[in-house]
Amino acid sequence: MPDESPLFRPEVTAANSQQWMGAIRLAQPISAWLIAIVATFITMALITFIYFGSMTKKARITGITSPEGGSISLMVTNTGVIKRQLIKEGDSVRAGQALFELATEHNNGQGELSELVAQQLQARHQSLEAEQRQRLQQTNEKKQAIQLHLRNLETEATQLEQEITLAQHRHQLAQESVNKFQRLQTSGYVSEAQTQQKQEDLIDIDTRLSSLQRNKLQLTANQLALKAEYADLTNSLANDQAQLDRSLASLQQEMVENSNRKANFITAPEAGIVTTINFQPGQSIAAGQSLATLIPHQAQLEAQLYAPSHAAGFVSPGQTVLIRYQAFPYQKFGLQKGTVIDVSKTPFAPSELPPNLASTILSTAQQNIQGFNSNEALYRIKVKLEKQNIQAYGQTQALKPGMTLEADVLQDSRQIWEWVLEPVLAVANRTT
């Protein structure tokens, strides 16, 4: 029986198995099929995102909050000192209610101050009335010109309709003549040249008829544009007259106050809410300065955005607006919504902006609109606010006139692949 004992003793084998570098391990690379699955999943997710995802083009514009129809500035007509303040900000006041008591000088070295103030008030009253008459006259002249133009277009449309009717009749006769000559040519009674001449006559008549129909479409478009301009003039005149009427009413109230020097009170020209008080009791105030601001009752705040031409090009009524008020950071209080209700037809020069807000509007626009020039004319965009207040720290904070804001007007919404392929699609459309 052979000897089955091992060649080496067990102690030697155990000693050799414990190597100083440790056991040998072979690294297994990541399976190729696993890499392929992950890459396929990522590619499909990217394609799905590009195909189904969408992006919305935005126009970023700055502006302020303002009451619909404008606010009323309580202007003092003579220099003095605020003696008493009878109301506080946020109070609701009625028409004729006393708001401030003003201590004024009675003589300024050139005569009675009240008399000088009365002369200034009368001059302002005459100036406003003259401006009101001038605006009414200018608007009426423009409306008369539009009406005359519309009557001329209506006459032209009638004549054009008659010409189209005659051209259609000529077309029918020419078509019958062509058919007749084709039959005669088949029978050999007329030559091919005579038939071609009749066909050319038919083509000329068709060309004339198409031209008349194009003229009719253009005429209809011109009529619609003139009617829209007429409506804009009517609305603009109504707004201007309302603003001037408020100014005249305020001025008339000042004249009444000036006539009663024993009780020199600043009163509310109409019912409303006092929003801003610029002076406190004991402070001096000069003639022509605004003592406080009054918002008439029922007046809702709206956002008035002022945009340069490159930002206002595709803004139109009905577009949604996302608003960020500087007084209420959107990181905490979120974005507010609104809707574009009007875009001015002509831009406003910097000098035509509201005097008490022009500097705020221009400085805000210069900070937030890239490439903005402070001398550039601006288009006014009116936005109806979804809410007149903001929820902040568990309380309802009412919006105030003159608050600066930044707005994104949501315009064109497209799929991501459309934005990516837009240059290619544009080239394809130009070549077709």
CSV table of C-alpha atoms in Angstrom, one decimal:
chain,number,residue,atom,x,y,z
A,1,MET,CA,0.0,0.0,0.0
A,2,PRO,CA,1.6,3.3,-1.1
A,3,ASP,CA,2.4,6.0,1.5
A,4,GLU,CA,-0.3,8.9,1.2
A,5,SER,CA,1.5,11.4,3.5
A,6,PRO,CA,2.0,14.9,2.0
A,7,LEU,CA,5.3,16.0,0.6
A,8,PHE,CA,5.6,18.9,3.0
A,9,ARG,CA,4.6,19.1,6.5
A,10,PRO,CA,1.3,21.1,7.3
A,11,GLU,CA,3.3,23.7,9.3
A,12,VAL,CA,5.3,24.6,6.1
A,13,THR,CA,2.1,24.9,4.0
A,14,ALA,CA,0.4,27.1,6.6
A,15,ALA,CA,3.4,29.4,6.9
A,16,ASN,CA,3.7,29.9,3.2
A,17,SER,CA,0.0,30.7,2.8
A,18,GLN,CA,0.4,33.9,4.9
A,19,GLN,CA,2.1,36.2,2.4
A,20,TRP,CA,3.2,39.7,3.4
A,21,MET,CA,1.4,41.4,0.4
A,22,GLY,CA,-2.0,39.7,1.2
A,23,ALA,CA,-4.3,37.7,-1.0
A,24,ILE,CA,-4.5,38.3,-4.8
A,25,ARG,CA,-7.7,39.8,-6.0
A,26,LEU,CA,-8.7,40.4,-9.6
A,27,ALA,CA,-10.7,43.6,-10.3
A,28,GLN,CA,-13.8,43.0,-12.4
A,29,PRO,CA,-14.7,45.8,-14.8
A,30,ILE,CA,-18.3,47.2,-15.0
A,31,SER,CA,-20.3,45.1,-17.3
A,32,ALA,CA,-20.8,46.6,-20.8
A,33,TRP,CA,-24.5,45.8,-20.8
A,34,LEU,CA,-25.0,47.8,-17.6
A,35,ILE,CA,-23.2,50.8,-19.1
A,36,ALA,CA,-25.4,50.5,-22.2
A,37,ILE,CA,-28.6,50.4,-20.1
A,38,VAL,CA,-27.6,53.5,-18.1
A,39,ALA,CA,-26.6,55.4,-21.2
A,40,THR,CA,-29.9,54.4,-23.0
A,41,PHE,CA,-31.9,55.5,-20.0
A,42,ILE,CA,-30.1,58.9,-19.8
A,43,THR,CA,-30.5,59.4,-23.6
A,44,MET,CA,-34.2,58.6,-23.5
A,45,ALA,CA,-34.8,60.9,-20.5
A,46,LEU,CA,-33.0,63.7,-22.3
A,47,ILE,CA,-35.0,63.2,-25.5
A,48,THR,CA,-38.2,63.0,-23.6
A,49,PHE,CA,-37.4,66.3,-21.7
A,50,ILE,CA,-36.5,68.1,-25.0
A,51,TYR,CA,-39.6,66.9,-26.8
A,52,PHE,CA,-42.2,67.3,-24.0
A,53,GLY,CA,-40.6,70.2,-22.1
A,54,SER,CA,-41.5,73.8,-22.8
A,55,MET,CA,-40.0,77.2,-22.3
A,56,THR,CA,-41.8,80.6,-22.2
A,57,LYS,CA,-40.2,83.8,-23.6
A,58,LYS,CA,-40.4,86.7,-21.2
A,59,ALA,CA,-40.0,90.4,-21.5
A,60,ARG,CA,-38.6,91.9,-18.3
A,61,ILE,CA,-39.9,95.4,-17.6
A,62,THR,CA,-39.9,97.8,-14.6
A,63,GLY,CA,-42.7,100.0,-13.4
A,64,ILE,CA,-44.7,101.3,-10.4
A,65,THR,CA,-48.1,100.9,-8.9
A,66,SER,CA,-50.6,103.6,-9.6
A,67,PRO,CA,-54.4,104.2,-9.0
A,68,GLU,CA,-56.6,103.7,-12.0
A,69,GLY,CA,-57.4,107.2,-13.3
A,70,GLY,CA,-54.5,108.8,-11.2
A,71,SER,CA,-54.2,110.1,-7.7
A,72,ILE,CA,-54.9,113.6,-6.3
A,73,SER,CA,-52.0,115.6,-4.9
A,74,LEU,CA,-53.1,118.1,-2.2
A,75,MET,CA,-51.0,121.1,-3.2
A,76,VAL,CA,-50.7,124.2,-0.9
A,77,THR,CA,-51.1,127.5,-2.6
A,78,ASN,CA,-49.2,129.7,-0.1
A,79,THR,CA,-46.1,129.4,2.0
A,80,GLY,CA,-46.7,128.6,5.7
A,81,VAL,CA,-46.3,126.2,8.6
A,82,ILE,CA,-48.3,123.1,9.3
A,83,LYS,CA,-50.2,123.9,12.5
A,84,ARG,CA,-52.3,120.8,12.9
A,85,GLN,CA,-52.7,117.4,11.2
A,86,LEU,CA,-56.2,116.2,11.5
A,87,ILE,CA,-55.9,112.8,9.8
A,88,LYS,CA,-53.3,110.1,9.5
A,89,GLU,CA,-52.2,107.9,6.6
A,90,GLY,CA,-54.7,105.3,5.6
A,91,ASP,CA,-57.7,107.3,6.9
A,92,SER,CA,-60.9,107.4,4.8
A,93,VAL,CA,-62.1,111.0,4.3
A,94,ARG,CA,-65.2,112.6,2.8
A,95,ALA,CA,-65.3,115.4,0.3
A,96,GLY,CA,-64.7,118.7,2.0
A,97,GLN,CA,-63.3,117.3,5.2
A,98,ALA,CA,-60.6,119.3,6.8
A,99,LEU,CA,-57.2,117.5,6.7
A,100,PHE,CA,-54.6,120.1,7.8
A,101,GLU,CA,-54.6,123.5,9.4
A,102,LEU,CA,-52.0,125.8,7.9
A,103,ALA,CA,-50.6,128.9,9.5
A,104,THR,CA,-49.6,131.4,6.7
A,105,GLU,CA,-48.0,134.8,6.4
A,106,HIS,CA,-50.4,137.6,5.6
A,107,ASN,CA,-47.9,139.9,3.9
A,108,ASN,CA,-44.7,139.1,2.0
A,109,GLY,CA,-43.6,142.7,1.3
A,110,GLN,CA,-45.3,142.8,-2.1
A,111,GLY,CA,-48.9,143.0,-0.8
A,112,GLU,CA,-51.4,140.8,0.8
A,113,LEU,CA,-50.4,137.2,0.3
A,114,SER,CA,-53.9,136.0,-0.1
A,115,GLU,CA,-54.5,138.4,-3.0
A,116,LEU,CA,-51.3,137.2,-4.7
A,117,VAL,CA,-52.3,133.6,-4.2
A,118,ALA,CA,-55.8,134.3,-5.6
A,119,GLN,CA,-54.2,135.8,-8.8
A,120,GLN,CA,-52.0,132.7,-9.2
A,121,LEU,CA,-55.0,130.4,-8.7
A,122,GLN,CA,-57.0,132.3,-11.2
A,123,ALA,CA,-54.1,132.1,-13.7
A,124,ARG,CA,-53.8,128.3,-13.1
A,125,HIS,CA,-57.6,128.0,-13.5
A,126,GLN,CA,-57.6,129.8,-16.8
A,127,SER,CA,-54.6,127.8,-18.0
A,128,LEU,CA,-56.4,124.5,-17.2
A,129,GLU,CA,-59.6,125.6,-18.9
A,130,ALA,CA,-57.6,126.7,-21.9
A,131,GLU,CA,-55.8,123.4,-22.0
A,132,GLN,CA,-59.2,121.6,-21.7
A,133,ARG,CA,-60.6,123.6,-24.6
A,134,GLN,CA,-57.5,123.1,-26.7
A,135,ARG,CA,-57.5,119.3,-26.2
A,136,LEU,CA,-61.2,119.1,-27.0
A,137,GLN,CA,-60.7,121.2,-30.1
A,138,GLN,CA,-57.7,119.2,-31.2
A,139,THR,CA,-59.5,115.9,-30.6
A,140,ASN,CA,-62.6,117.0,-32.4
A,141,GLU,CA,-60.5,118.2,-35.4
A,142,LYS,CA,-58.8,114.8,-35.6
A,143,LYS,CA,-62.2,113.0,-35.3
A,144,GLN,CA,-63.7,115.1,-38.0
A,145,ALA,CA,-60.7,114.3,-40.2
A,146,ILE,CA,-61.2,110.6,-39.5
A,147,GLN,CA,-64.9,110.8,-40.2
A,148,LEU,CA,-64.2,112.6,-43.5
A,149,HIS,CA,-61.6,110.0,-44.5
A,150,LEU,CA,-64.1,107.2,-43.6
A,151,ARG,CA,-66.8,108.8,-45.8
A,152,ASN,CA,-64.3,109.0,-48.6
A,153,LEU,CA,-63.4,105.4,-48.1
A,154,GLU,CA,-67.0,104.3,-48.1
A,155,THR,CA,-67.6,106.1,-51.4
A,156,GLU,CA,-64.5,104.5,-52.8
A,157,ALA,CA,-65.7,101.1,-51.5
A,158,THR,CA,-69.0,101.5,-53.3
A,159,GLN,CA,-67.3,102.4,-56.5
A,160,LEU,CA,-64.9,99.5,-56.1
A,161,GLU,CA,-67.8,97.1,-55.5
A,162,GLN,CA,-69.4,98.3,-58.7
A,163,GLU,CA,-66.1,97.8,-60.6
A,164,ILE,CA,-65.7,94.3,-59.1
A,165,THR,CA,-69.3,93.4,-60.3
A,166,LEU,CA,-68.5,94.7,-63.8
A,167,ALA,CA,-65.2,92.8,-63.8
A,168,GLN,CA,-67.0,89.6,-62.8
A,169,HIS,CA,-69.5,90.1,-65.6
A,170,ARG,CA,-66.7,90.7,-68.1
A,171,HIS,CA,-65.0,87.6,-66.8
A,172,GLN,CA,-68.1,85.5,-67.4
A,173,LEU,CA,-68.5,86.9,-70.9
A,174,ALA,CA,-64.8,86.4,-71.7
A,175,GLN,CA,-65.0,82.8,-70.5
A,176,GLU,CA,-68.0,82.1,-72.7
A,177,SER,CA,-66.2,83.6,-75.6
A,178,VAL,CA,-63.2,81.4,-75.0
A,179,ASN,CA,-65.4,78.3,-74.9
A,180,LYS,CA,-67.1,79.3,-78.1
A,181,PHE,CA,-63.8,79.9,-80.0
A,182,GLN,CA,-62.4,76.6,-78.8
A,183,ARG,CA,-65.4,74.8,-80.3
A,184,LEU,CA,-65.1,76.9,-83.5
A,185,GLN,CA,-61.4,76.1,-83.6
A,186,THR,CA,-62.2,72.4,-83.3
A,187,SER,CA,-64.6,72.7,-86.2
A,188,GLY,CA,-62.0,74.6,-88.2
A,189,TYR,CA,-63.9,77.9,-88.4
A,190,VAL,CA,-61.3,80.0,-86.5
A,191,SER,CA,-57.6,79.8,-86.2
A,192,GLU,CA,-55.6,78.9,-83.1
A,193,ALA,CA,-54.3,82.4,-82.9
A,194,GLN,CA,-57.8,83.8,-82.5
A,195,THR,CA,-58.5,81.4,-79.7
A,196,GLN,CA,-55.3,82.3,-78.0
A,197,GLN,CA,-56.2,86.0,-78.2
A,198,LYS,CA,-59.5,85.3,-76.5
A,199,GLN,CA,-57.7,83.4,-73.8
A,200,GLU,CA,-55.3,86.3,-73.3
A,201,ASP,CA,-58.2,88.7,-72.9
A,202,LEU,CA,-59.7,86.4,-70.3
A,203,ILE,CA,-56.3,86.4,-68.4
A,204,ASP,CA,-56.2,90.2,-68.5
A,205,ILE,CA,-59.8,90.4,-67.1
A,206,ASP,CA,-58.8,87.9,-64.3
A,207,THR,CA,-55.8,90.0,-63.4
A,208,ARG,CA,-57.9,93.1,-63.2
A,209,LEU,CA,-60.5,91.3,-61.1
A,210,SER,CA,-57.8,90.0,-58.6
A,211,SER,CA,-56.3,93.6,-58.4
A,212,LEU,CA,-59.8,95.0,-57.6
A,213,GLN,CA,-60.3,92.4,-54.9
A,214,ARG,CA,-57.0,93.1,-53.3
A,215,ASN,CA,-57.9,96.8,-53.3
A,216,LYS,CA,-61.1,96.0,-51.6
A,217,LEU,CA,-59.3,94.0,-48.8
A,218,GLN,CA,-56.8,96.9,-48.3
A,219,LEU,CA,-59.7,99.4,-48.2
A,220,THR,CA,-61.5,97.3,-45.5
A,221,ALA,CA,-58.3,97.2,-43.4
A,222,ASN,CA,-57.9,101.0,-43.7
A,223,GLN,CA,-61.5,101.4,-42.6
A,224,LEU,CA,-61.0,99.2,-39.5
A,225,ALA,CA,-57.8,101.0,-38.6
A,226,LEU,CA,-59.5,104.4,-38.8
A,227,LYS,CA,-62.4,103.2,-36.7
A,228,ALA,CA,-60.0,101.9,-34.1
A,229,GLU,CA,-58.1,105.2,-34.1
A,230,TYR,CA,-61.4,107.1,-33.7
A,231,ALA,CA,-62.3,104.9,-30.7
A,232,ASP,CA,-58.8,105.5,-29.2
A,233,LEU,CA,-59.3,109.3,-29.6
A,234,THR,CA,-62.6,109.1,-27.8
A,235,ASN,CA,-61.3,107.1,-24.9
A,236,SER,CA,-58.1,109.3,-24.6
A,237,LEU,CA,-60.2,112.5,-24.6
A,238,ALA,CA,-62.5,111.1,-21.9
A,239,ASN,CA,-59.5,110.2,-19.7
A,240,ASP,CA,-57.8,113.6,-20.3
A,241,GLN,CA,-61.1,115.5,-19.6
A,242,ALA,CA,-61.6,113.5,-16.4
A,243,GLN,CA,-58.1,114.2,-15.3
A,244,LEU,CA,-58.5,117.9,-16.1
A,245,ASP,CA,-61.9,118.0,-14.3
A,246,ARG,CA,-60.3,116.6,-11.2
A,247,SER,CA,-57.6,119.2,-11.4
A,248,LEU,CA,-60.1,121.9,-11.9
A,249,ALA,CA,-62.1,120.6,-8.9
A,250,SER,CA,-59.0,120.5,-6.8
A,251,LEU,CA,-58.1,124.0,-7.9
A,252,GLN,CA,-61.6,125.3,-7.2
A,253,GLN,CA,-61.4,123.9,-3.7
A,254,GLU,CA,-58.1,125.7,-3.2
A,255,MET,CA,-59.6,129.0,-4.4
A,256,VAL,CA,-62.4,128.5,-1.8
A,257,GLU,CA,-59.9,127.8,0.9
A,258,ASN,CA,-57.8,130.9,0.0
A,259,SER,CA,-60.9,133.1,0.1
A,260,ASN,CA,-61.5,132.2,3.7
A,261,ARG,CA,-58.3,133.3,5.6
A,262,LYS,CA,-59.8,133.0,9.1
A,263,ALA,CA,-60.0,129.2,8.9
A,264,ASN,CA,-57.1,128.3,6.7
A,265,PHE,CA,-57.7,124.5,6.3
A,266,ILE,CA,-56.6,122.1,3.6
A,267,THR,CA,-59.6,120.0,2.8
A,268,ALA,CA,-60.3,116.9,0.6
A,269,PRO,CA,-61.5,117.8,-2.9
A,270,GLU,CA,-63.4,114.5,-3.0
A,271,ALA,CA,-64.0,111.4,-0.9
A,272,GLY,CA,-61.0,109.0,-0.8
A,273,ILE,CA,-58.2,107.5,1.2
A,274,VAL,CA,-55.1,109.5,2.4
A,275,THR,CA,-52.1,107.4,1.3
A,276,THR,CA,-49.0,109.7,1.7
A,277,ILE,CA,-48.4,112.6,4.1
A,278,ASN,CA,-45.2,114.5,3.2
A,279,PHE,CA,-45.1,117.0,6.0
A,280,GLN,CA,-45.6,116.9,9.8
A,281,PRO,CA,-46.9,119.6,12.2
A,282,GLY,CA,-44.3,122.3,12.8
A,283,GLN,CA,-42.7,121.9,9.4
A,284,SER,CA,-42.6,124.7,6.8
A,285,ILE,CA,-44.1,124.2,3.4
A,286,ALA,CA,-43.7,126.2,0.2
A,287,ALA,CA,-46.4,127.2,-2.3
A,288,GLY,CA,-46.9,124.5,-4.9
A,289,GLN,CA,-45.5,121.6,-2.8
A,290,SER,CA,-47.6,118.5,-2.3
A,291,LEU,CA,-48.8,118.1,1.3
A,292,ALA,CA,-50.5,114.7,0.9
A,293,THR,CA,-51.8,112.3,-1.7
A,294,LEU,CA,-55.4,111.2,-1.9
A,295,ILE,CA,-56.8,108.2,-3.8
A,296,PRO,CA,-60.5,108.5,-4.7
A,297,HIS,CA,-62.8,105.8,-3.4
A,298,GLN,CA,-63.4,102.8,-5.6
A,299,ALA,CA,-60.0,103.4,-7.3
A,300,GLN,CA,-58.1,100.2,-7.8
A,301,LEU,CA,-54.4,100.1,-8.1
A,302,GLU,CA,-52.8,99.0,-11.3
A,303,ALA,CA,-49.3,98.4,-12.4
A,304,GLN,CA,-47.9,100.9,-14.9
A,305,LEU,CA,-44.9,99.4,-16.7
A,306,TYR,CA,-42.6,101.6,-18.8
A,307,ALA,CA,-40.7,99.6,-21.5
A,308,PRO,CA,-38.2,100.7,-24.2
A,309,SER,CA,-39.1,99.7,-27.8
A,310,HIS,CA,-37.0,96.5,-27.8
A,311,ALA,CA,-38.9,95.2,-24.8
A,312,ALA,CA,-42.4,96.3,-25.8
A,313,GLY,CA,-42.5,94.9,-29.3
A,314,PHE,CA,-44.4,91.7,-28.6
A,315,VAL,CA,-46.4,92.9,-25.6
A,316,SER,CA,-50.1,92.8,-26.1
A,317,PRO,CA,-53.3,92.9,-24.1
A,318,GLY,CA,-54.3,89.6,-22.4
A,319,GLN,CA,-50.7,88.4,-21.7
A,320,THR,CA,-50.0,87.2,-18.2
A,321,VAL,CA,-47.5,89.2,-16.0
A,322,LEU,CA,-45.5,87.9,-13.1
A,323,ILE,CA,-44.7,90.8,-10.7
A,324,ARG,CA,-42.0,91.2,-8.1
A,325,TYR,CA,-42.5,94.1,-5.7
A,326,GLN,CA,-39.3,95.6,-4.3
A,327,ALA,CA,-41.0,96.1,-1.0
A,328,PHE,CA,-41.9,92.4,-0.8
A,329,PRO,CA,-39.0,90.2,-1.9
A,330,TYR,CA,-40.4,87.4,-4.1
A,331,GLN,CA,-38.0,84.9,-2.4
A,332,LYS,CA,-40.2,85.3,0.7
A,333,PHE,CA,-43.6,86.4,-0.5
A,334,GLY,CA,-43.7,84.8,-4.0
A,335,LEU,CA,-44.6,86.2,-7.4
A,336,GLN,CA,-47.8,88.2,-7.9
A,337,LYS,CA,-49.9,87.9,-11.1
A,338,GLY,CA,-51.5,90.4,-13.4
A,339,THR,CA,-52.8,90.8,-16.9
A,340,VAL,CA,-51.9,93.3,-19.6
A,341,ILE,CA,-54.9,95.5,-20.4
A,342,ASP,CA,-53.4,98.3,-22.5
A,343,VAL,CA,-50.2,99.2,-24.4
A,344,SER,CA,-49.8,102.8,-25.4
A,345,LYS,CA,-49.8,103.5,-29.1
A,346,THR,CA,-47.0,106.1,-28.9
A,347,PRO,CA,-44.0,106.3,-26.5
A,348,PHE,CA,-43.5,108.8,-23.7
A,349,ALA,CA,-40.5,111.0,-23.6
A,350,PRO,CA,-38.7,111.2,-20.2
A,351,SER,CA,-40.1,114.7,-19.8
A,352,GLU,CA,-43.7,113.4,-20.3
A,353,LEU,CA,-43.5,110.9,-17.4
A,354,PRO,CA,-45.4,111.7,-14.2
A,355,PRO,CA,-43.4,114.5,-12.5
A,356,ASN,CA,-43.4,112.9,-9.0
A,357,LEU,CA,-42.5,109.5,-10.3
A,358,ALA,CA,-40.2,110.2,-13.3
A,359,SER,CA,-36.9,109.8,-11.4
A,360,THR,CA,-38.1,106.6,-9.8
A,361,ILE,CA,-39.2,105.1,-13.1
A,362,LEU,CA,-36.0,106.0,-14.9
A,363,SER,CA,-33.6,104.9,-12.2
A,364,THR,CA,-35.4,101.6,-11.7
A,365,ALA,CA,-35.4,100.9,-15.5
A,366,GLN,CA,-31.7,101.8,-15.7
A,367,GLN,CA,-30.9,99.3,-13.0
A,368,ASN,CA,-33.0,96.4,-14.3
A,369,ILE,CA,-33.2,96.7,-18.1
A,370,GLN,CA,-30.0,95.8,-19.9
A,371,GLY,CA,-28.8,98.5,-22.4
A,372,PHE,CA,-31.4,101.0,-21.3
A,373,ASN,CA,-30.7,104.7,-22.1
A,374,SER,CA,-32.2,107.3,-19.8
A,375,ASN,CA,-33.0,109.5,-22.8
A,376,GLU,CA,-35.0,106.8,-24.6
A,377,ALA,CA,-38.7,107.1,-25.0
A,378,LEU,CA,-40.8,104.5,-23.2
A,379,TYR,CA,-44.1,102.7,-23.9
A,380,ARG,CA,-46.6,102.6,-21.1
A,381,ILE,CA,-48.1,99.2,-20.4
A,382,LYS,CA,-51.1,99.0,-18.0
A,383,VAL,CA,-51.5,95.8,-16.0
A,384,LYS,CA,-54.6,94.8,-14.0
A,385,LEU,CA,-53.5,93.3,-10.7
A,386,GLU,CA,-54.9,90.0,-9.6
A,387,LYS,CA,-54.7,91.1,-5.9
A,388,GLN,CA,-54.7,94.5,-4.2
A,389,ASN,CA,-52.7,93.2,-1.2
A,390,ILE,CA,-50.1,90.7,-0.2
A,391,GLN,CA,-50.0,88.2,2.6
A,392,ALA,CA,-46.9,88.8,4.7
A,393,TYR,CA,-46.1,87.3,8.0
A,394,GLY,CA,-49.7,86.2,8.6
A,395,GLN,CA,-51.1,89.7,7.9
A,396,THR,CA,-52.7,91.3,4.9
A,397,GLN,CA,-50.5,94.2,3.6
A,398,ALA,CA,-52.3,96.6,1.2
A,399,LEU,CA,-50.3,97.7,-1.8
A,400,LYS,CA,-49.5,101.4,-2.0
A,401,PRO,CA,-49.3,103.8,-4.9
A,402,GLY,CA,-45.8,104.4,-6.2
A,403,MET,CA,-44.3,101.1,-5.2
A,404,THR,CA,-41.5,100.1,-7.6
A,405,LEU,CA,-41.7,96.7,-9.2
A,406,GLU,CA,-40.2,94.4,-11.8
A,407,ALA,CA,-42.4,92.4,-14.1
A,408,ASP,CA,-42.0,89.5,-16.5
A,409,VAL,CA,-44.5,89.6,-19.3
A,410,LEU,CA,-45.1,86.0,-20.5
A,411,GLN,CA,-45.1,85.9,-24.3
A,412,ASP,CA,-44.4,83.0,-26.6
A,413,SER,CA,-44.4,79.5,-25.1
A,414,ARG,CA,-42.8,76.8,-27.2
A,415,GLN,CA,-41.4,73.2,-26.8
A,416,ILE,CA,-37.7,73.1,-26.0
A,417,TRP,CA,-37.0,71.3,-29.3
A,418,GLU,CA,-38.6,74.3,-31.2
A,419,TRP,CA,-36.2,76.7,-29.4
A,420,VAL,CA,-33.2,74.4,-30.2
A,421,LEU,CA,-34.2,74.0,-33.8
A,422,GLU,CA,-35.4,77.6,-34.3
A,423,PRO,CA,-32.4,78.7,-36.5
A,424,VAL,CA,-32.9,75.6,-38.7
A,425,LEU,CA,-36.6,76.1,-39.0
A,426,ALA,CA,-36.2,79.8,-39.8
A,427,VAL,CA,-33.8,78.9,-42.7
A,428,ALA,CA,-36.2,76.2,-43.9
A,429,ASN,CA,-39.1,78.7,-43.9
A,430,ARG,CA,-37.1,81.3,-45.9
A,431,THR,CA,-36.1,78.7,-48.5
A,432,THR,CA,-39.6,77.4,-49.1
